CSV table of C-alpha atoms and ligand atoms in Angstrom, one decimal:
chain,number,residue,atom,x,y,z
I,1,MET,CA,39.6,27.4,-64.0
I,2,GLN,CA,39.3,26.1,-60.7
I,3,GLN,CA,36.0,26.5,-58.4
I,4,GLU,CA,37.1,27.8,-54.9
I,5,ALA,CA,35.2,28.1,-51.7
I,6,GLY,CA,34.5,31.8,-51.3
I,7,ARG,CA,33.0,31.7,-47.4
I,8,ALA,CA,33.0,28.0,-47.2
I,9,GLY,CA,35.9,25.8,-46.1
I,10,ALA,CA,35.4,23.2,-48.5
I,11,VAL,CA,33.8,22.5,-52.6
I,12,LEU,CA,31.5,19.8,-53.2
I,13,LYS,CA,31.4,19.6,-56.9
I,14,ILE,CA,28.4,17.6,-57.8
I,15,ASP,CA,28.4,16.5,-61.3
I,16,LEU,CA,25.1,16.0,-62.8
I,17,ASN,CA,26.3,14.7,-66.2
I,18,ALA,CA,28.4,12.3,-64.8
I,19,LEU,CA,24.9,11.3,-62.8
I,20,ARG,CA,23.4,10.6,-65.8
I,21,HIS,CA,25.5,9.4,-67.2
I,22,ASN,CA,25.4,6.6,-64.9
I,23,TYR,CA,21.6,6.2,-65.1
I,24,ARG,CA,22.0,5.1,-68.6
I,25,LEU,CA,24.3,3.0,-68.2
I,26,LEU,CA,22.1,1.1,-65.7
I,27,ARG,CA,19.3,1.8,-67.9
I,28,SER,CA,21.0,0.0,-70.6
I,29,LYS,CA,21.8,-3.2,-68.9
I,30,LEU,CA,17.6,-3.1,-67.9
I,31,GLY,CA,16.3,-4.4,-71.2
I,32,ALA,CA,12.6,-4.0,-70.6
I,33,ALA,CA,12.6,-3.4,-67.0
I,34,GLN,CA,12.1,-0.2,-65.5
I,35,CYS,CA,15.3,2.2,-63.6
I,36,GLY,CA,14.3,3.9,-60.9
I,37,ALA,CA,16.3,5.4,-58.8
I,38,ALA,CA,17.0,5.7,-54.9
I,39,VAL,CA,16.9,9.5,-53.6
I,40,LYS,CA,16.6,9.0,-49.9
I,41,ALA,CA,18.6,11.0,-47.7
I,42,ASP,CA,18.8,13.7,-49.6
I,43,ALA,CA,19.9,11.5,-52.8
I,44,TYR,CA,22.8,10.2,-50.4
I,45,GLY,CA,24.1,13.2,-49.3
I,46,LEU,CA,23.9,14.7,-53.3
I,47,GLY,CA,21.0,17.0,-53.3
I,48,ALA,CA,17.7,14.8,-54.0
I,49,ILE,CA,16.0,17.9,-56.0
I,50,ARG,CA,19.0,18.2,-57.8
I,51,VAL,CA,19.4,14.5,-58.5
I,52,SER,CA,15.8,14.0,-59.0
I,53,GLN,CA,15.2,16.6,-61.8
I,54,ALA,CA,18.6,15.6,-63.4
I,55,LEU,CA,17.2,12.2,-63.9
I,56,LEU,CA,13.6,12.9,-64.7
I,57,GLU,CA,15.0,15.0,-67.9
I,58,GLU,CA,16.7,11.5,-68.8
I,59,GLY,CA,13.4,9.5,-68.2
I,60,CYS,CA,13.6,8.4,-64.3
I,61,ARG,CA,9.7,8.1,-63.2
I,62,HIS,CA,9.8,5.7,-60.2
I,63,PHE,CA,11.6,7.5,-57.1
I,64,PHE,CA,12.1,6.0,-53.8
I,65,VAL,CA,12.5,8.0,-50.9
I,66,ALA,CA,12.8,6.2,-46.9
I,67,HIS,CA,10.7,8.9,-44.9
I,68,LEU,CA,6.9,10.4,-45.7
I,69,GLU,CA,8.7,13.4,-44.8
I,70,GLU,CA,11.7,13.3,-47.6
I,71,ALA,CA,8.2,12.8,-50.5
I,72,ILE,CA,6.1,15.9,-49.0
I,73,ALA,CA,9.9,17.9,-49.8
I,74,LEU,CA,10.0,16.1,-52.8
I,75,ARG,CA,6.8,15.9,-54.3
I,76,PRO,CA,6.6,19.9,-55.5
I,77,HIS,CA,9.6,19.4,-57.8
I,78,ILE,CA,8.5,16.1,-59.3
I,79,ILE,CA,5.9,16.4,-62.5
I,80,GLU,CA,2.3,14.8,-61.4
I,81,SER,CA,3.3,11.8,-63.8
I,82,ALA,CA,6.4,10.5,-61.7
I,83,GLU,CA,5.7,8.7,-58.4
I,84,ILE,CA,7.1,8.8,-55.3
I,85,TYR,CA,7.7,5.1,-52.9
I,86,VAL,CA,8.1,5.8,-49.1
I,87,MET,CA,10.2,2.7,-48.3
I,88,HIS,CA,9.4,3.2,-44.4
I,89,GLY,CA,5.7,3.0,-45.8
I,90,SER,CA,3.1,5.2,-43.4
I,91,PRO,CA,4.0,6.6,-39.9
I,92,VAL,CA,0.9,5.8,-38.0
I,93,GLY,CA,-1.8,8.1,-38.4
I,94,TYR,CA,-0.3,10.0,-41.3
I,95,GLU,CA,-1.6,7.1,-44.0
I,96,ALA,CA,-4.0,10.1,-45.4
I,97,GLU,CA,-0.8,12.5,-46.3
I,98,PHE,CA,-0.2,10.0,-49.1
I,99,ILE,CA,-2.9,10.8,-50.7
I,100,GLU,CA,-2.5,14.3,-50.0
I,101,TYR,CA,1.0,14.3,-51.0
I,102,ARG,CA,0.2,12.1,-54.4
I,103,CYS,CA,2.9,9.7,-53.1
I,104,VAL,CA,3.0,5.7,-53.0
I,105,PRO,CA,3.2,3.5,-49.4
I,106,ILE,CA,5.6,0.8,-49.6
I,107,LEU,CA,3.7,-1.9,-47.1
I,108,ASN,CA,6.3,-3.4,-45.2
I,109,SER,CA,4.1,-5.5,-42.0
I,110,VAL,CA,0.3,-6.5,-41.9
I,111,GLN,CA,-0.4,-3.7,-40.0
I,112,GLN,CA,0.5,-1.2,-42.9
I,113,ILE,CA,-1.3,-2.9,-44.9
I,114,LEU,CA,-4.9,-3.4,-42.7
I,115,ALA,CA,-4.7,0.7,-41.9
I,116,TRP,CA,-4.0,1.6,-46.0
I,117,ARG,CA,-6.7,-1.5,-46.0
I,118,LYS,CA,-8.9,1.3,-43.5
I,119,LEU,CA,-8.3,4.2,-45.8
I,120,ALA,CA,-9.1,3.2,-48.6
I,121,GLU,CA,-12.4,1.6,-47.5
I,122,SER,CA,-13.5,4.8,-45.4
I,123,GLN,CA,-12.7,6.9,-48.9
I,124,GLN,CA,-14.5,4.6,-50.9
I,125,THR,CA,-12.0,3.8,-53.1
I,126,GLU,CA,-9.1,1.5,-54.4
I,127,LEU,CA,-5.5,2.9,-53.2
I,128,PRO,CA,-2.3,2.3,-54.5
I,129,ALA,CA,0.9,0.4,-52.9
I,130,ILE,CA,3.8,-1.6,-53.5
I,131,ILE,CA,4.1,-4.6,-50.8
I,132,GLN,CA,7.7,-5.8,-49.5
I,133,LEU,CA,8.0,-9.5,-48.9
I,134,ASP,CA,11.0,-11.0,-47.0
I,135,THR,CA,12.9,-13.5,-48.6
I,136,GLY,CA,15.8,-13.7,-46.0
I,137,MET,CA,17.3,-10.6,-45.3
I,138,SER,CA,15.2,-10.2,-41.5
I,139,ARG,CA,14.5,-6.4,-42.0
I,140,MET,CA,11.7,-5.2,-44.0
I,141,GLY,CA,8.3,-6.9,-45.8
I,142,LEU,CA,6.0,-9.9,-44.8
I,143,SER,CA,7.1,-12.9,-43.5
I,144,GLY,CA,6.9,-16.8,-45.6
I,145,LYS,CA,4.1,-17.0,-42.5
I,146,GLU,CA,2.4,-13.7,-43.0
I,147,VAL,CA,2.3,-14.4,-46.4
I,148,GLN,CA,0.2,-18.1,-46.0
I,149,ARG,CA,-1.7,-15.8,-44.0
I,150,TRP,CA,-2.7,-13.6,-47.0
I,151,LEU,CA,-3.4,-16.9,-48.9
I,152,ALA,CA,-5.4,-18.0,-46.4
I,153,ASN,CA,-7.7,-14.3,-47.1
I,154,PRO,CA,-7.8,-13.4,-50.4
I,155,ASP,CA,-9.9,-9.8,-48.9
I,156,PHE,CA,-6.3,-9.5,-47.0
I,157,ILE,CA,-5.9,-6.7,-49.4
I,158,GLN,CA,-9.1,-5.3,-50.9
I,159,GLY,CA,-9.2,-1.8,-52.0
I,160,ILE,CA,-5.0,-1.9,-52.5
I,161,LYS,CA,-4.4,-1.6,-56.2
I,162,LEU,CA,-1.3,-4.1,-55.9
I,163,GLN,CA,1.4,-1.4,-58.0
I,164,TYR,CA,4.4,-3.8,-57.1
I,165,LEU,CA,5.6,-6.8,-55.0
I,166,MET,CA,9.1,-5.9,-53.8
I,167,SER,CA,11.7,-7.7,-52.2
I,168,HIS,CA,15.4,-6.2,-51.2
I,169,LEU,CA,19.2,-8.2,-51.4
I,170,ALA,CA,21.3,-8.7,-48.6
I,171,CYS,CA,23.9,-10.0,-50.2
I,172,ALA,CA,24.5,-8.6,-53.9
I,173,GLU,CA,27.4,-6.6,-54.2
I,174,ASP,CA,29.2,-10.6,-53.2
I,175,GLN,CA,28.4,-12.2,-56.8
I,176,GLN,CA,29.1,-15.3,-55.7
I,177,HIS,CA,27.0,-15.2,-52.6
I,178,PRO,CA,24.7,-18.3,-52.4
I,179,MET,CA,22.1,-16.0,-50.7
I,180,ASN,CA,21.6,-13.9,-54.3
I,181,GLN,CA,20.0,-17.2,-56.0
I,182,GLN,CA,18.7,-18.4,-52.9
I,183,GLN,CA,16.4,-14.6,-52.4
I,184,LEU,CA,15.6,-15.1,-55.8
I,185,ASN,CA,13.7,-18.6,-55.7
I,186,THR,CA,12.1,-17.2,-52.4
I,187,PHE,CA,11.0,-14.1,-54.2
I,188,LYS,CA,9.9,-16.4,-57.0
I,189,ALA,CA,8.0,-18.7,-55.3
I,190,LEU,CA,6.1,-16.3,-53.2
I,191,ARG,CA,4.8,-14.2,-56.2
I,192,ALA,CA,3.5,-17.2,-58.1
I,193,GLN,CA,1.4,-17.7,-55.5
I,194,LEU,CA,0.3,-13.8,-54.6
I,195,PRO,CA,-2.0,-11.9,-57.2
I,196,SER,CA,-0.3,-10.9,-60.1
I,197,CYS,CA,1.3,-7.7,-60.5
I,198,GLY,CA,4.7,-5.9,-61.1
I,199,ALA,CA,7.8,-7.1,-59.3
I,200,SER,CA,11.0,-5.1,-58.3
I,201,LEU,CA,14.1,-6.8,-56.5
I,202,ALA,CA,17.6,-5.3,-57.6
I,203,ASN,CA,19.2,-2.6,-55.9
I,204,SER,CA,22.6,-1.4,-57.7
I,205,SER,CA,24.4,-4.5,-57.4
I,206,GLY,CA,21.3,-6.7,-58.0
I,207,ILE,CA,21.1,-5.6,-61.5
I,208,PHE,CA,24.7,-6.9,-62.1
I,209,LEU,CA,23.8,-10.2,-61.0
I,210,GLY,CA,21.7,-10.3,-64.6
I,211,PRO,CA,18.7,-10.5,-66.2
I,212,ASP,CA,16.9,-13.2,-63.6
I,213,PHE,CA,17.1,-10.5,-60.8
I,214,HIS,CA,15.7,-7.5,-62.8
I,215,PHE,CA,12.3,-8.0,-63.2
I,216,ASP,CA,9.5,-4.8,-63.9
I,217,LEU,CA,11.3,-2.4,-61.8
I,218,ALA,CA,14.6,-1.5,-60.4
I,219,ARG,CA,16.0,0.6,-57.6
I,220,PRO,CA,19.6,1.7,-57.8
I,221,GLY,CA,20.8,4.5,-55.5
I,222,ALA,CA,24.3,4.1,-54.8
I,223,ALA,CA,26.0,3.4,-58.2
I,224,LEU,CA,23.9,6.1,-59.5
I,225,TYR,CA,26.0,8.3,-57.3
I,226,GLY,CA,29.3,6.7,-58.4
I,227,VAL,CA,29.7,3.9,-55.9
I,228,ALA,CA,31.4,0.5,-57.1
I,229,PRO,CA,28.4,-1.9,-57.3
I,230,VAL,CA,30.3,-4.8,-57.7
I,231,ALA,CA,32.8,-5.9,-55.1
I,232,GLY,CA,36.2,-6.9,-56.3
I,233,LEU,CA,35.5,-5.8,-60.1
I,234,ALA,CA,36.4,-2.5,-61.7
I,235,ASN,CA,34.2,0.0,-61.2
I,236,PRO,CA,32.3,0.9,-64.5
I,237,MET,CA,30.1,4.0,-62.6
I,238,GLN,CA,31.4,7.8,-63.3
I,239,ALA,CA,32.2,10.0,-59.9
I,240,VAL,CA,29.6,12.3,-58.9
I,241,ALA,CA,31.0,14.0,-55.9
I,242,HIS,CA,34.4,15.8,-56.0
I,243,LEU,CA,35.3,17.1,-52.9
I,244,GLN,CA,38.1,19.9,-52.6
I,245,GLY,CA,39.3,21.6,-48.7
I,246,CYS,CA,40.7,24.7,-48.1
I,247,ILE,CA,44.0,25.2,-46.7
I,248,ILE,CA,43.9,27.4,-43.5
I,249,GLN,CA,47.6,27.9,-42.6
I,250,THR,CA,50.8,25.8,-42.8
I,251,ARG,CA,53.6,25.4,-40.2
I,252,GLU,CA,57.1,24.4,-39.9
I,253,ILE,CA,58.1,21.6,-37.5
I,254,ALA,CA,60.3,20.3,-35.8
I,255,ALA,CA,61.0,16.4,-35.8
I,256,GLY,CA,59.2,15.1,-32.3
I,257,THR,CA,56.5,16.8,-32.9
I,258,GLY,CA,53.0,15.8,-31.7
I,259,VAL,CA,50.1,17.4,-33.7
I,260,GLY,CA,46.1,17.2,-33.1
I,261,TYR,CA,43.9,16.4,-30.5
I,262,GLY,CA,45.8,13.7,-28.4
I,263,LEU,CA,49.0,14.4,-30.1
I,264,THR,CA,48.0,10.6,-31.9
I,265,TRP,CA,51.5,11.5,-34.1
I,266,HIS,CA,54.5,12.8,-33.6
I,267,SER,CA,56.8,14.0,-36.6
I,268,ALA,CA,59.5,11.6,-37.2
I,269,ALA,CA,61.9,14.8,-38.9
I,270,PRO,CA,61.0,18.3,-39.6
I,271,SER,CA,57.9,18.2,-41.7
I,272,ARG,CA,55.7,21.2,-42.5
I,273,ILE,CA,51.5,20.3,-41.3
I,274,ALA,CA,48.9,22.4,-43.8
I,275,THR,CA,44.8,22.6,-41.6
I,276,VAL,CA,42.3,22.2,-44.0
I,277,ALA,CA,39.0,23.3,-43.4
I,278,VAL,CA,37.2,20.3,-42.9
I,279,GLY,CA,36.4,18.1,-40.3
I,280,TYR,CA,34.1,15.7,-39.0
I,281,ALA,CA,31.8,18.0,-38.6
I,282,ASP,CA,31.5,17.9,-42.3
I,283,GLY,CA,31.6,14.3,-42.8
I,284,TRP,CA,34.9,13.3,-43.2
I,285,LEU,CA,35.2,11.1,-40.7
I,286,ARG,CA,37.0,10.6,-37.2
I,287,SER,CA,38.3,7.5,-38.2
I,288,LEU,CA,39.9,8.6,-41.2
I,289,SER,CA,42.6,10.4,-38.2
I,290,ASN,CA,46.0,9.3,-39.4
I,291,ARG,CA,44.9,6.8,-42.1
I,292,GLY,CA,43.1,9.4,-44.9
I,293,VAL,CA,44.8,11.1,-47.6
I,294,ALA,CA,44.5,14.3,-49.3
I,295,HIS,CA,46.0,15.0,-52.8
I,296,ILE,CA,47.4,18.6,-54.1
I,297,ASN,CA,47.8,18.3,-57.8
I,298,GLY,CA,48.4,15.0,-57.7
I,299,LEU,CA,50.6,14.7,-55.0
I,300,VAL,CA,49.8,12.6,-51.6
I,301,ALA,CA,49.6,14.9,-48.7
I,302,PRO,CA,48.8,11.9,-45.6
I,303,MET,CA,46.7,13.2,-42.8
I,304,VAL,CA,48.2,13.1,-39.9
I,305,GLY,CA,46.8,13.3,-36.6
I,306,ASN,CA,43.1,13.8,-35.4
I,307,VAL,CA,40.4,14.6,-37.0
I,308,SER,CA,39.1,17.5,-36.0
I,309,MET,CA,35.8,18.9,-35.3
I,310,ASP,CA,36.9,21.5,-38.1
I,311,THR,CA,39.6,21.3,-39.5
I,312,ILE,CA,42.1,18.4,-40.7
I,313,THR,CA,45.9,18.6,-40.7
I,314,LEU,CA,48.1,17.1,-43.8
I,315,ASP,CA,51.8,15.7,-43.9
I,316,VAL,CA,52.8,18.2,-46.6
I,317,SER,CA,56.1,17.8,-46.1
I,318,HIS,CA,57.5,17.6,-49.7
I,319,ILE,CA,54.6,19.7,-51.8
I,320,PRO,CA,56.2,22.8,-53.0
I,321,LEU,CA,55.2,25.3,-50.6
I,322,ALA,CA,53.8,27.1,-53.6
I,323,GLN,CA,51.1,25.2,-53.6
I,324,LEU,CA,50.1,25.7,-50.1
I,325,TYR,CA,49.0,29.3,-49.7
I,326,PRO,CA,46.1,30.1,-47.7
I,327,GLY,CA,42.6,29.1,-49.8
I,328,ALA,CA,44.8,26.7,-52.0
I,329,LEU,CA,42.6,23.4,-52.3
I,330,VAL,CA,43.6,20.2,-51.4
I,331,ASP,CA,41.6,17.0,-53.1
I,332,LEU,CA,39.7,15.2,-50.8
I,333,ILE,CA,37.4,13.2,-53.4
I,334,SER,CA,38.6,12.7,-56.7
I,335,ASP,CA,39.9,10.4,-59.1
I,336,ASN,CA,43.0,9.8,-57.2
I,337,ASN,CA,40.7,9.1,-53.9
I,338,THR,CA,37.4,7.6,-54.3
I,339,VAL,CA,34.7,7.4,-52.6
I,340,ASP,CA,34.9,3.9,-52.5
I,341,GLN,CA,38.9,4.1,-51.4
I,342,VAL,CA,38.2,7.0,-49.1
I,343,ALA,CA,35.6,4.7,-47.5
I,344,GLU,CA,37.7,1.9,-47.3
I,345,ARG,CA,40.7,4.0,-45.1
I,346,ALA,CA,37.4,5.1,-42.6
I,347,SER,CA,36.7,1.2,-42.5
I,348,THR,CA,33.2,2.1,-44.1
I,349,ILE,CA,31.4,1.7,-46.9
I,350,GLY,CA,31.2,4.5,-50.3
I,351,TYR,CA,27.3,5.2,-49.1
I,352,GLU,CA,28.1,6.7,-45.8
I,353,ILE,CA,30.5,8.0,-46.9
I,354,LEU,CA,28.4,10.0,-49.0
I,355,THR,CA,25.5,10.1,-47.0
I,356,SER,CA,27.8,11.9,-44.1
I,357,LEU,CA,28.5,14.8,-46.8
I,358,GLY,CA,28.3,18.2,-44.7
I,359,MET,CA,26.4,21.3,-45.0
I,360,ARG,CA,28.8,23.7,-44.9
I,361,TYR,CA,30.1,23.0,-47.9
I,362,GLN,CA,30.4,24.9,-51.2
I,363,ARG,CA,28.1,23.2,-53.5
I,364,HIS,CA,28.4,23.5,-57.2
I,365,TYR,CA,25.9,21.4,-59.5
I,366,VAL,CA,27.9,20.9,-62.5
I,367,SER,CA,25.0,20.0,-65.4
I,368,LYS,CA,24.5,19.5,-68.7
I,369,GLN,CA,24.6,23.4,-70.2
I,370,ASP,CA,28.0,23.7,-68.7
I,371,ALA,CA,29.7,21.3,-70.0
I,372,LEU,CA,28.5,22.9,-73.2
I,373,ASN,CA,30.0,25.9,-72.6
I,374,LYS,CA,33.4,25.4,-74.1
I,375,ASN,CA,35.2,28.0,-72.0
I,376,SER,CA,35.5,25.7,-69.1
I,377,GLU,CA,34.6,22.2,-67.7
I,378,PHE,CA,34.4,23.4,-64.8
I,379,VAL,CA,32.1,26.4,-64.6
I,380,SER,CA,29.0,25.4,-63.3
I,381,SER,CA,25.7,26.9,-61.1
I,382,GLN,CA,25.7,27.1,-57.5
I,383,GLY,CA,23.6,25.2,-56.1
I,384,GLU,CA,21.5,26.4,-53.1
I,385,ALA,CA,22.1,23.4,-49.8
I,386,GLN,CA,19.2,21.9,-49.5
X,401,PLP,C1,18.7,1.7,-50.0
X,401,PLP,C2,17.8,0.9,-50.8
X,401,PLP,C3,17.8,0.5,-52.3
X,401,PLP,C4,18.9,1.2,-53.4
X,401,PLP,O1,20.1,0.2,-52.9
X,401,PLP,P1,21.8,0.7,-53.5
X,401,PLP,O2,22.3,-0.5,-53.0
X,401,PLP,O3,22.4,2.1,-53.5
X,401,PLP,O4,21.3,0.6,-54.8
X,401,PLP,C5,16.9,-0.1,-52.8
X,401,PLP,N1,15.8,-0.5,-52.5
X,401,PLP,C6,15.7,-0.5,-50.8
X,401,PLP,C7,15.0,-1.4,-50.4
X,401,PLP,C8,16.6,0.4,-50.1
X,401,PLP,O5,16.5,0.5,-49.3
């Protein structure tokens, strides 16, 4: 049975069984190390609450978000014993909310460390934290110099219960990149001088760099959601996001007719054009203009003309008319056109395709129970947009 878009212009199917499979696959690579999950940006656009709950059932107990606001939204849906880490640390002045909402800051700067320490002092208690070290990406974390100052002053983290030292890899999806080993060496050297505690280095791609990169806790995001973790190799992850858009109308046009804003495409021959109810306001990036493709029952339908805010136009000249009725669904993200393939056509990465996915889609979460329902592999619970 095919899912229908109902009042919406498109159906976004989010396969939580595939997500669980991906989690188990990553965990199987990690040996003794814990497998956490990056659920920032609403779990890369797929719904942080639903995703986290599925991962909780798989045993995940370490969740990473970027903002305090994201942690506060997630906290009531996550069991008490699971940790929520906030990668940006505390916004200045909001430190106490981390205690109130039981989440743990990742301290990235001297300033954040001092503020967290001050709160611990005022509460006369030890407060948990992760401290991030910059090992070469120059984005977040203490610099080598700042670590030296820490070493010169052992009281620097007084009152802070250091759970993990953490760093982040800049080039992990390229397994041949010399930066991987360099960052690993730097991380190990810094760790050796600092108080002993857990360590966390690997994102999705880092897990595939081998056991040296695993330490105690990995933080995969993209691979959980089906994005290929290793450039140039077959993708071992299952697809989680499937997007289908609705045909609104079709028309026949004469040779030489322009299509869409700016008339950037003209038909070379008499053609049939289908207009589909997905546009850049839905995260169907405008850079896909004249470059994207859709599939209709496995047949390719090229996107022609510019992507509009609410619509795209397809050349469906060679598609049987019977498949082109209003309400018919065309595949936009599918096994024929994966998140990574869409990204390549849009000159971006799968991460951006997922995090751009819009809020106007009818979202269907496929869950475990549905897979047990023999009537249809597509029967699924309808998720509320989060
Ligand atoms: C986003 C992020 C992750 C997850 O990275 P993926 O490449 O999606 O696996 C892990 N750690 C940090 C610090 C991040 O910012």
